[in-house]
Coordinates of C-alpha atoms in Angstrom, one line a residue:
M194 CA 8.3 -71.3 99.8
I195 CA 11.7 -72.0 101.2
S196 CA 14.6 -71.9 98.8
A197 CA 17.7 -74.1 99.1
P198 CA 20.7 -72.6 100.9
P199 CA 23.3 -70.7 98.9
A200 CA 25.3 -73.0 96.8
I201 CA 28.8 -72.8 95.3
P202 CA 29.9 -69.2 94.3
A203 CA 29.2 -68.1 90.7
A204 CA 33.0 -67.9 90.2
S205 CA 32.9 -71.7 90.1
V206 CA 31.0 -71.6 86.8
E207 CA 32.5 -72.3 83.4
V208 CA 31.0 -70.5 80.4
T209 CA 31.2 -71.5 76.7
E210 CA 29.8 -68.9 74.4
D211 CA 28.0 -69.3 71.0
M212 CA 28.0 -73.1 70.9
P213 CA 26.4 -74.2 67.6
A214 CA 23.4 -76.6 67.5
E215 CA 22.2 -77.9 64.1
M216 CA 18.5 -78.1 63.6
R217 CA 16.8 -80.7 61.5
D218 CA 16.8 -78.4 58.4
G219 CA 20.5 -77.6 58.8
T220 CA 20.0 -74.1 60.4
I221 CA 22.6 -73.3 63.1
L222 CA 21.3 -71.9 66.4
R223 CA 23.8 -70.6 69.0
A224 CA 23.8 -70.8 72.7
D225 CA 25.9 -69.9 75.7
V226 CA 26.5 -72.9 78.0
Y227 CA 27.1 -72.5 81.7
R228 CA 28.6 -75.5 83.6
P229 CA 29.4 -76.0 87.3
R230 CA 33.2 -76.6 87.6
T231 CA 32.6 -79.2 90.3
G232 CA 30.4 -82.3 90.7
G233 CA 29.5 -85.0 88.3
P234 CA 27.0 -85.0 85.4
S235 CA 24.0 -82.8 86.0
P236 CA 20.6 -82.2 84.5
T237 CA 20.6 -79.5 81.8
L238 CA 18.2 -76.5 81.8
V239 CA 17.4 -74.8 78.5
C240 CA 16.1 -71.3 77.9
R241 CA 15.4 -70.3 74.3
T242 CA 14.9 -66.5 73.9
A243 CA 14.2 -64.0 71.2
Y244 CA 15.6 -61.2 73.4
G245 CA 19.3 -61.9 73.0
K246 CA 20.9 -64.5 75.2
R247 CA 22.9 -61.8 77.0
G248 CA 20.0 -59.4 77.3
E249 CA 20.5 -57.5 74.1
A250 CA 16.9 -56.5 73.5
F251 CA 15.6 -55.5 76.9
G252 CA 18.5 -56.0 79.2
A253 CA 17.1 -59.2 80.8
G254 CA 19.5 -60.9 83.2
Y255 CA 20.0 -64.2 81.4
A256 CA 23.7 -64.4 82.2
A257 CA 23.1 -63.8 85.9
T258 CA 20.2 -66.3 86.1
A259 CA 22.2 -68.9 84.2
R260 CA 25.3 -68.5 86.4
R261 CA 23.2 -68.8 89.6
L262 CA 21.5 -71.9 88.2
A263 CA 24.8 -73.4 87.4
A264 CA 26.0 -72.6 90.9
R265 CA 23.0 -74.6 92.1
G266 CA 24.3 -77.7 90.2
Y267 CA 22.8 -77.5 86.7
V268 CA 24.2 -77.2 83.2
V269 CA 22.4 -74.2 81.7
V270 CA 21.9 -73.4 78.0
V271 CA 20.7 -70.0 76.9
Q272 CA 20.0 -70.0 73.2
D273 CA 19.1 -67.3 70.7
V274 CA 16.0 -68.5 68.8
R275 CA 16.0 -68.8 65.0
G276 CA 16.7 -65.5 63.3
R277 CA 17.7 -63.6 66.4
Y278 CA 21.1 -62.3 67.3
A279 CA 23.8 -65.0 66.9
S280 CA 21.4 -67.7 65.5
D281 CA 21.0 -68.2 61.8
G282 CA 17.8 -68.5 59.7
P283 CA 14.8 -66.1 59.2
Y284 CA 13.0 -64.8 62.3
T285 CA 9.2 -65.6 62.5
W286 CA 7.1 -63.0 64.3
L287 CA 5.8 -64.3 67.6
Y288 CA 2.1 -63.7 66.7
R289 CA 2.1 -65.5 63.4
P290 CA 0.3 -68.9 63.5
E291 CA 3.4 -70.8 62.3
S292 CA 5.5 -69.5 65.2
G293 CA 4.4 -72.3 67.5
A294 CA 5.3 -75.1 65.1
I295 CA 8.8 -73.6 64.5
H296 CA 9.5 -73.2 68.2
A297 CA 8.3 -76.7 68.8
A298 CA 10.6 -78.2 66.2
D299 CA 13.6 -76.1 67.2
G300 CA 12.9 -76.8 70.9
Y301 CA 12.8 -80.5 70.3
D302 CA 16.1 -80.5 68.4
T303 CA 17.8 -78.2 71.0
T304 CA 16.6 -80.5 73.8
E305 CA 18.1 -83.5 72.2
W306 CA 21.3 -81.6 71.5
A307 CA 21.5 -80.3 75.1
A308 CA 21.1 -83.8 76.5
R309 CA 24.4 -84.8 74.8
L310 CA 26.5 -81.9 76.0
D311 CA 29.5 -82.6 78.2
G312 CA 28.5 -82.5 81.8
S313 CA 24.9 -83.3 81.1
D314 CA 23.3 -86.4 82.6
G315 CA 20.9 -86.7 79.7
R316 CA 17.9 -85.2 81.5
V317 CA 16.7 -81.8 80.2
G318 CA 14.4 -79.2 81.6
T319 CA 13.2 -75.9 80.1
F320 CA 12.6 -72.5 81.7
G321 CA 11.6 -69.0 80.6
N322 CA 9.4 -66.1 81.2
S323 CA 7.0 -64.4 78.8
Y324 CA 8.2 -65.0 75.2
D325 CA 10.7 -67.5 76.6
G326 CA 7.8 -69.2 78.5
F327 CA 6.1 -69.6 75.2
T328 CA 9.1 -71.4 73.7
A329 CA 9.3 -73.6 76.8
M330 CA 5.7 -74.6 76.4
C331 CA 6.1 -75.3 72.7
T332 CA 9.0 -77.6 73.5
A333 CA 7.0 -79.4 76.1
G334 CA 4.2 -79.9 73.6
A335 CA 6.7 -81.4 71.1
A336 CA 7.5 -84.1 73.8
P337 CA 11.3 -84.6 73.1
A338 CA 12.5 -87.9 74.5
S339 CA 15.2 -86.2 76.7
L340 CA 12.8 -83.7 78.3
A341 CA 12.2 -84.6 81.9
A342 CA 10.3 -81.6 83.2
A343 CA 9.4 -78.0 82.3
L344 CA 8.9 -74.6 83.8
A345 CA 7.1 -71.7 82.2
S346 CA 6.3 -68.3 83.7
G347 CA 4.4 -65.2 82.5
I348 CA 2.8 -66.9 79.5
A349 CA -0.9 -67.2 78.7
A350 CA -2.5 -70.4 77.3
R351 CA -4.4 -68.3 74.7
M352 CA -3.8 -64.9 73.3
Q353 CA -7.3 -63.7 74.3
D354 CA -6.5 -64.6 78.0
E355 CA -4.2 -61.7 77.8
S356 CA -5.8 -59.3 75.4
R357 CA -9.5 -60.0 75.6
G358 CA -9.4 -59.3 71.9
I359 CA -8.2 -55.7 72.4
F360 CA -4.9 -54.4 71.1
E361 CA -2.5 -53.4 73.8
P362 CA -0.5 -50.3 72.8
I363 CA 2.3 -51.3 75.1
Y364 CA 3.2 -53.7 72.2
L365 CA 4.5 -50.6 70.5
D366 CA 7.2 -50.5 73.3
W367 CA 7.8 -54.2 72.8
T368 CA 8.2 -53.9 69.0
N369 CA 10.6 -51.0 69.4
G370 CA 12.8 -53.3 71.6
M371 CA 12.6 -56.1 69.0
A372 CA 13.4 -53.9 66.0
P373 CA 17.1 -53.1 66.4
D374 CA 18.3 -56.7 65.7
I375 CA 15.7 -57.0 62.8
R376 CA 17.2 -53.9 61.2
A377 CA 20.8 -54.9 61.8
R378 CA 20.2 -58.3 60.2
A379 CA 18.6 -56.6 57.2
S380 CA 21.2 -53.9 56.9
D381 CA 18.4 -51.4 57.3
T382 CA 19.7 -48.0 58.2
T383 CA 16.3 -46.2 58.4
G384 CA 16.4 -46.6 62.2
P385 CA 18.6 -47.5 65.2
V386 CA 20.3 -50.9 65.2
T387 CA 21.3 -50.9 68.9
R388 CA 19.2 -51.3 71.9
A389 CA 20.5 -48.1 73.5
A390 CA 19.9 -46.0 70.4
A391 CA 16.4 -47.4 70.0
E392 CA 15.5 -46.6 73.6
R393 CA 16.7 -43.0 73.3
E394 CA 14.7 -42.4 70.1
W395 CA 11.6 -44.1 71.5
A396 CA 11.7 -42.1 74.8
A397 CA 11.4 -39.0 72.7
A398 CA 8.6 -40.2 70.4
R399 CA 6.6 -42.7 72.5
Q400 CA 3.7 -40.5 73.5
K401 CA 3.3 -39.3 69.9
W402 CA 2.9 -42.9 68.6
L403 CA 0.8 -44.2 71.5
W404 CA -1.8 -41.5 70.8
A405 CA -1.5 -41.7 67.0
L406 CA -4.7 -42.3 64.9
P407 CA -5.1 -44.7 63.2
Y408 CA -2.4 -47.2 64.1
D409 CA -2.6 -48.5 60.5
A410 CA -1.0 -45.3 59.5
L411 CA 2.2 -45.9 61.5
P412 CA 5.1 -45.1 59.1
P413 CA 6.8 -48.2 57.6
E414 CA 10.2 -47.1 58.8
L415 CA 9.1 -46.8 62.5
F416 CA 10.1 -50.3 63.4
G417 CA 11.7 -51.5 60.1
A418 CA 10.4 -54.8 58.9
A419 CA 8.6 -55.3 62.2
T420 CA 6.2 -52.5 61.3
G421 CA 4.5 -54.6 58.7
W422 CA 4.3 -57.6 61.1
L423 CA 2.8 -55.3 63.7
K424 CA 0.1 -54.1 61.3
E425 CA -0.8 -57.7 60.5
F426 CA -1.2 -58.3 64.2
L427 CA -3.3 -55.2 64.6
R428 CA -5.8 -56.6 62.1
D429 CA -6.2 -59.9 63.8
Q430 CA -6.8 -59.4 67.5
E431 CA -9.7 -61.9 67.5
S432 CA -7.5 -64.9 66.5
D433 CA -5.4 -67.0 68.8
P434 CA -2.0 -67.6 67.3
W435 CA -0.8 -69.6 70.3
A436 CA -3.5 -72.2 71.1
L437 CA -1.3 -73.9 73.6
P438 CA -4.1 -76.0 75.1
D439 CA -4.2 -77.8 71.8
T440 CA -0.7 -79.2 72.7
H441 CA -1.4 -80.1 76.3
P442 CA -2.5 -83.7 75.5
Q443 CA 1.0 -84.3 74.1
V444 CA 2.9 -83.0 77.1
S445 CA 4.6 -86.0 78.7
V446 CA 6.4 -84.3 81.6
P447 CA 5.4 -82.4 84.8
V448 CA 5.3 -78.6 84.3
C449 CA 5.6 -75.8 86.8
H450 CA 3.7 -72.7 85.9
V451 CA 4.7 -69.4 87.6
T452 CA 2.8 -66.2 87.7
G453 CA 2.1 -63.2 89.9
W454 CA -1.0 -61.4 91.3
W455 CA -0.2 -58.4 89.1
D456 CA 1.0 -60.3 86.1
F457 CA -1.2 -59.1 83.2
V458 CA -1.4 -62.7 81.9
I459 CA -2.2 -64.3 85.2
R460 CA -5.5 -65.7 84.0
G461 CA -3.8 -67.3 81.0
G462 CA -1.0 -68.6 83.1
I463 CA -3.4 -70.3 85.4
A464 CA -5.3 -71.6 82.4
N465 CA -2.1 -73.5 81.3
F466 CA -2.1 -75.3 84.7
T467 CA -5.8 -76.1 84.8
S468 CA -5.9 -77.2 81.1
L469 CA -2.9 -79.5 81.6
R470 CA -4.6 -81.1 84.7
A471 CA -7.9 -81.5 82.8
H472 CA -6.7 -82.5 79.4
G473 CA -3.2 -83.7 79.7
D474 CA -1.8 -87.1 80.6
P475 CA -3.9 -88.2 83.6
L476 CA -0.9 -89.9 85.2
L477 CA 0.8 -86.4 85.4
R478 CA -2.3 -84.6 86.8
D479 CA -1.0 -84.4 90.3
R480 CA 2.6 -83.7 89.3
H481 CA 2.0 -80.3 87.7
R482 CA 2.5 -77.2 89.8
L483 CA 1.2 -73.7 90.0
V484 CA 3.1 -70.9 91.8
I485 CA 1.5 -67.5 92.3
G486 CA 3.7 -64.9 93.9
P487 CA 3.5 -61.2 94.8
W488 CA 4.9 -60.2 91.5
S489 CA 4.1 -58.5 88.2
H490 CA 5.0 -59.9 84.8
E491 CA 8.6 -60.8 85.8
P492 CA 8.6 -63.2 88.7
G493 CA 10.8 -63.0 91.7
A494 CA 12.4 -60.2 93.8
I495 CA 14.7 -58.9 91.0
A496 CA 11.7 -57.6 89.1
T497 CA 8.9 -57.0 91.6
G498 CA 8.7 -53.4 90.3
T499 CA 7.4 -50.4 92.1
G500 CA 4.6 -50.6 94.6
A501 CA 3.0 -48.7 97.5
V502 CA 3.1 -51.7 99.8
S503 CA 5.8 -54.0 101.0
Y504 CA 4.7 -57.5 101.8
G505 CA 7.7 -58.4 104.0
R506 CA 10.8 -60.6 103.5
T507 CA 8.8 -63.6 102.5
E508 CA 7.8 -62.0 99.2
R509 CA 11.4 -61.9 98.1
L510 CA 12.3 -65.0 96.1
E511 CA 14.8 -64.8 93.3
Y512 CA 13.8 -66.2 89.9
H513 CA 16.8 -68.5 89.7
D514 CA 15.8 -70.0 93.0
L515 CA 12.2 -70.6 91.8
I516 CA 13.6 -72.5 88.8
A517 CA 16.2 -74.5 90.8
D518 CA 13.7 -75.3 93.6
W519 CA 11.4 -76.8 91.0
Y520 CA 14.1 -78.9 89.3
D521 CA 15.6 -80.0 92.7
F522 CA 12.1 -81.4 93.4
A523 CA 11.2 -82.7 90.0
L524 CA 14.6 -84.2 89.0
K525 CA 16.6 -84.7 92.1
G526 CA 13.9 -85.6 94.7
D527 CA 15.0 -82.7 97.0
D528 CA 11.9 -80.9 98.2
G529 CA 13.4 -78.1 100.3
A530 CA 10.9 -75.7 98.9
G531 CA 7.9 -77.8 99.9
L532 CA 6.6 -78.2 96.3
G533 CA 5.6 -81.7 97.0
E534 CA 3.0 -80.7 99.6
S535 CA 0.3 -79.6 97.2
P536 CA -0.2 -78.7 93.5
V537 CA -0.8 -74.9 94.2
S538 CA 1.5 -72.6 96.1
A539 CA 0.1 -69.0 96.5
F540 CA 1.5 -66.1 98.4
V541 CA -1.4 -64.5 100.4
L542 CA -1.1 -60.7 100.5
N543 CA -1.3 -59.1 103.9
E544 CA -0.7 -62.5 105.6
N545 CA 2.6 -62.3 103.8
R546 CA 3.0 -66.1 103.7
W547 CA 2.7 -68.9 101.3
R548 CA -0.4 -71.2 101.4
R549 CA -0.9 -74.5 99.7
F550 CA -4.0 -75.6 97.9
C551 CA -5.1 -78.8 96.2
D552 CA -6.4 -77.1 93.1
W553 CA -7.3 -73.8 91.4
P554 CA -9.6 -72.2 92.3
P555 CA -9.5 -73.6 95.8
P556 CA -12.5 -75.9 96.1
E557 CA -13.2 -74.9 99.6
G558 CA -14.0 -71.3 98.5
R559 CA -17.5 -70.0 98.8
H560 CA -19.1 -67.4 96.5
L561 CA -19.5 -64.0 98.0
E562 CA -21.6 -61.5 96.1
L563 CA -21.5 -57.8 96.8
F564 CA -24.2 -55.8 95.0
L565 CA -23.8 -52.4 93.5
D566 CA -26.1 -49.8 95.0
S567 CA -26.5 -46.0 94.5
A568 CA -29.0 -43.2 94.4
G569 CA -27.7 -42.3 90.9
V570 CA -24.5 -40.4 91.7
A571 CA -21.7 -43.0 92.1
N572 CA -19.2 -40.8 90.3
G573 CA -15.8 -40.6 92.2
V574 CA -15.0 -41.4 95.8
H575 CA -17.3 -38.7 97.0
G576 CA -20.3 -40.2 95.2
D577 CA -23.0 -42.4 96.7
G578 CA -21.9 -45.8 95.3
R579 CA -22.1 -48.6 97.8
L580 CA -21.3 -52.3 97.8
T581 CA -23.7 -54.3 100.0
V582 CA -24.4 -58.0 100.7
V583 CA -28.1 -57.2 100.4
E584 CA -29.5 -57.0 96.9
P585 CA -31.1 -53.5 96.5
A586 CA -34.8 -53.6 95.9
S587 CA -34.8 -50.4 94.0
A588 CA -32.0 -48.1 93.1
V589 CA -31.2 -45.3 90.6
P590 CA -28.7 -46.1 87.8
S591 CA -25.5 -44.1 87.7
G592 CA -24.0 -42.8 84.5
F593 CA -20.8 -41.3 83.1
R594 CA -19.5 -40.0 79.8
Y595 CA -16.7 -42.0 78.4
D596 CA -14.6 -39.8 76.0
P597 CA -11.8 -41.7 74.3
R598 CA -10.0 -38.4 73.8
D599 CA -9.6 -38.3 77.6
P600 CA -9.4 -41.9 78.7
V601 CA -8.7 -43.2 82.2
M602 CA -4.9 -43.6 82.0
S603 CA -3.1 -46.7 83.1
I604 CA -0.8 -46.3 86.0
S605 CA 0.4 -49.9 85.9
D606 CA 2.6 -51.5 83.4
W607 CA 4.5 -54.8 82.9
S608 CA 6.6 -54.3 86.0
T609 CA 4.5 -52.4 88.6
R610 CA 2.4 -53.8 91.4
A611 CA 0.4 -52.8 94.5
L612 CA -0.3 -49.3 93.2
D613 CA -2.2 -46.5 95.0
Q614 CA -5.4 -45.7 93.1
S615 CA -6.1 -42.3 94.6
V616 CA -5.1 -40.6 91.3
F617 CA -8.6 -41.7 90.0
D618 CA -10.6 -40.6 93.0
H619 CA -12.1 -37.4 91.5
R620 CA -12.7 -38.5 87.9
R621 CA -16.4 -38.3 87.0
D622 CA -16.0 -41.1 84.5
V623 CA -15.1 -43.6 87.2
L624 CA -18.0 -45.0 89.2
V625 CA -16.9 -46.0 92.7
Y626 CA -18.7 -48.5 94.9
L627 CA -17.5 -48.8 98.4
S628 CA -18.4 -51.3 101.2
E629 CA -18.7 -50.5 104.8
P630 CA -15.6 -51.2 106.9
L631 CA -15.1 -55.0 107.5
E632 CA -16.0 -56.1 111.0
H633 CA -13.7 -59.2 110.7
D634 CA -10.9 -60.2 108.5
L635 CA -11.9 -61.6 105.1
L636 CA -9.7 -64.1 103.2
L637 CA -10.2 -63.8 99.4
V638 CA -8.5 -66.5 97.3
G639 CA -9.8 -67.4 93.9
D640 CA -11.3 -66.0 90.8
V641 CA -13.0 -62.6 90.5
K642 CA -15.7 -61.4 88.2
C643 CA -17.9 -58.3 87.9
V644 CA -21.4 -58.7 86.5
L645 CA -22.7 -55.4 85.2
W646 CA -26.1 -54.5 83.9
A647 CA -25.0 -51.7 81.5
A648 CA -26.3 -49.7 78.6
S649 CA -24.6 -47.3 76.2
D650 CA -25.7 -44.9 73.5
A651 CA -22.8 -46.4 71.3
V652 CA -23.1 -49.4 69.1
E653 CA -19.9 -50.7 70.6
T654 CA -17.9 -49.7 73.6
D655 CA -15.8 -51.1 76.5
F656 CA -16.4 -51.5 80.2
T657 CA -13.7 -51.9 82.9
A658 CA -13.8 -53.1 86.5
K659 CA -11.1 -52.8 89.2
L660 CA -11.1 -54.4 92.7
V661 CA -9.4 -52.2 95.2
E662 CA -8.5 -52.7 98.9
V663 CA -9.0 -49.6 100.9
R664 CA -7.0 -49.8 104.1
P665 CA -8.0 -48.1 107.3
D666 CA -5.5 -45.3 106.7
G667 CA -7.1 -44.6 103.3
L668 CA -4.5 -46.2 101.1
A669 CA -6.3 -47.8 98.1
I670 CA -4.4 -50.7 96.5
A671 CA -5.5 -52.3 93.2
L672 CA -5.8 -56.1 93.5
S673 CA -7.7 -57.2 90.4
A674 CA -8.8 -55.7 87.1
G675 CA -10.7 -56.7 83.9
I676 CA -12.0 -55.3 80.7
L677 CA -14.7 -56.3 78.2
R678 CA -15.2 -55.1 74.6
T679 CA -18.9 -55.4 73.8
R680 CA -18.3 -56.5 70.2
F681 CA -17.1 -59.9 71.6
L682 CA -20.2 -60.6 73.8
E683 CA -20.9 -63.8 71.7
G684 CA -17.3 -64.8 71.2
Y685 CA -14.3 -63.7 69.1
D686 CA -15.7 -65.0 65.8
T687 CA -18.9 -62.8 65.9
V688 CA -19.3 -59.1 66.0
V689 CA -22.1 -57.8 68.3
R690 CA -23.7 -54.4 67.8
L691 CA -25.5 -52.9 70.9
D692 CA -29.0 -51.5 70.8
P693 CA -28.4 -48.0 72.2
G694 CA -29.9 -47.5 75.6
V695 CA -30.8 -51.1 76.1
P696 CA -29.4 -52.8 79.3
Y697 CA -27.2 -55.8 78.7
E698 CA -25.9 -58.2 81.3
L699 CA -22.1 -58.1 80.9
T700 CA -19.6 -60.4 82.7
I701 CA -16.2 -59.0 83.1
E702 CA -13.7 -61.8 84.0
M703 CA -11.1 -60.2 86.3
S704 CA -7.7 -61.3 87.5
P705 CA -7.8 -63.6 90.5
V706 CA -6.7 -62.6 94.0
G707 CA -5.1 -64.0 97.1
V708 CA -5.4 -61.5 99.9
R709 CA -6.4 -61.3 103.6
L710 CA -8.4 -58.1 104.0
R711 CA -8.1 -56.9 107.5
A712 CA -10.9 -55.7 109.8
G713 CA -11.5 -52.0 109.3
S714 CA -10.6 -52.2 105.6
R715 CA -13.1 -51.6 102.8
I716 CA -13.7 -53.3 99.5
R717 CA -14.0 -50.9 96.5
L718 CA -15.1 -51.5 93.0
D719 CA -14.2 -49.0 90.2
V720 CA -16.2 -49.1 87.0
S721 CA -15.3 -47.2 83.9
S722 CA -14.6 -47.7 80.2
S723 CA -10.9 -47.3 79.6
D724 CA -7.5 -48.3 80.8
F725 CA -5.1 -46.7 78.3
P726 CA -2.4 -47.5 77.1
N727 CA -2.7 -51.0 78.7
F728 CA -5.6 -51.4 76.3
D729 CA -6.5 -49.5 73.2
R730 CA -9.3 -46.9 73.5
N731 CA -12.6 -48.0 72.1
H732 CA -13.5 -45.4 69.5
N733 CA -17.3 -46.1 70.2
T734 CA -17.9 -46.1 66.4
G735 CA -18.2 -49.8 65.8
R736 CA -15.6 -49.5 63.0
D737 CA -12.3 -51.4 62.9
Y738 CA -10.1 -49.6 65.4
W739 CA -6.9 -50.0 63.5
S740 CA -8.2 -48.0 60.5
D741 CA -10.7 -45.7 62.2
D742 CA -9.5 -42.2 63.0
E743 CA -12.7 -41.0 64.7
L744 CA -13.1 -40.8 68.5
R745 CA -16.7 -40.5 69.6
P746 CA -17.9 -40.0 73.2
A747 CA -20.3 -42.5 74.7
Q748 CA -22.8 -42.1 77.5
Q749 CA -22.7 -45.1 79.8
T750 CA -25.3 -46.3 82.3
I751 CA -24.8 -48.8 85.1
F752 CA -28.0 -50.3 86.6
N753 CA -28.3 -51.7 90.1
D754 CA -31.9 -52.5 90.9
A755 CA -33.7 -55.8 91.6
D756 CA -34.3 -56.5 87.9
H757 CA -30.7 -55.5 87.0
P758 CA -28.5 -56.7 89.9
S759 CA -25.0 -55.6 89.1
R760 CA -22.6 -57.3 91.4
L761 CA -19.0 -58.2 92.3
V762 CA -18.4 -62.0 92.7
L763 CA -15.6 -63.1 95.0
S764 CA -14.4 -66.4 96.5
A765 CA -13.9 -66.4 100.3
L766 CA -12.1 -69.0 102.3
P767 CA -12.8 -69.9 105.9
L768 CA -10.3 -68.4 108.4
E769 CA -8.4 -70.8 110.6
E770 CA -10.2 -69.4 113.7
E771 CA -13.5 -70.3 112.1
N772 CA -12.5 -74.0 112.0
T773 CA -11.4 -74.2 115.7

């Protein structure tokens, strides 16, 4: 992607703080408005956030992004949502079912208010990442008359796209960041009321609460009023409070969806794009866009996070430029970024360049199946696990003991990417299946899944799969991951109990990839049963995890014979040289 050249300096931006906007019920929401000092009326871009319009909750760079967008020729509105920071009214917890309707109504009213601001040409767009992407999609679903286009990044179409029905303990970190304003507004002195104080206290206590059992016993003062909301959320992981696809038929403007290869909600972000194309206004089908970059949960170069690999200068694209490039194209007819060339723009790792595709997954992809093979000892990198294109006629299953008191620890988080997996090389509870070195380059672009024939001596457990690129120098980079909780084998509204020792065919939907594996590299698949604290440990008891304080080890078995063909399913694209 090619961003527009630098525009007028940020000093040429005028800022009006805490401008009031009255909602339909009389509640006042407040926003900072950024205007370019030069030029005529401009489109207006709106971001509605629960994190504080000046980054009060997590230090997000709202002001810097807004100034740069204004310098690119847009009026920019950054608003505190209802009940947060400078805005009036009660706050509604993000994961309550009524949250979407409230954000839709307030987003509609804010859009119409923004269209009438001085300097606005009457056309409005939305933008936002994560929670703010949710408010942007709610606004688009409400279809305000002045909305002309939308952009949302880092937001899943459904809650289960992100969680797979499993509580993510990293939400304890998130709740701690949300709590200070909740306490301050309630005059609650049982805990810190500033971000800095909350971060200091949490840093000292985080490990204690991440490992606490059960989560339902978290003390009520831990996060103030948010503790009770969190516990309600704990009890209802099977439900989808967002259901954004239900609103897609009402969306009446083109939407640009942005995600990254290491974004933990990438599957759900792509689902927003594919659902809008399939179920939205057919006249808009080819106007929606999907951008997948070399990022984690926060798109662009500012928040690429740590990583063991650099993918070159072409990976660096600032978030404000992503937004402005889209609106230059959608509202001004300026396509300097090439967004008009095709609906999907994806950064291909190791090629370190952007490719265009007509759809997702790319229809020209062909299925590539790699079968798991072993002589019964696939434990760790020095085991005998292999990936082969030939289905094994007979093979010995490999097993491992999953102990939730000693889980495989997460080394990734919301901001990391391209991490070296060697820290897991010698764990006996990680089965490693490794291909032979590739004779030729292999271009993998598309969805990934792992089909496991697995058995457990527990009535309920988890299985994880991780796709790893092993470079000729031995560096092992995680590209894709997935997790499955066996209680949800028949959907989120049914509880399944395993027959101990009986093989089940389990399909683990993994995150998609876009990578060119170079000749001499190997493909590696890691199979285990935990990724903590990205996902809560399965207690292996079959009881409700939030109230259960018992942790029981489970003996897991992975089969890989002709009757139980465990396999990794990839999507390979033809290389250019194959077409010449």
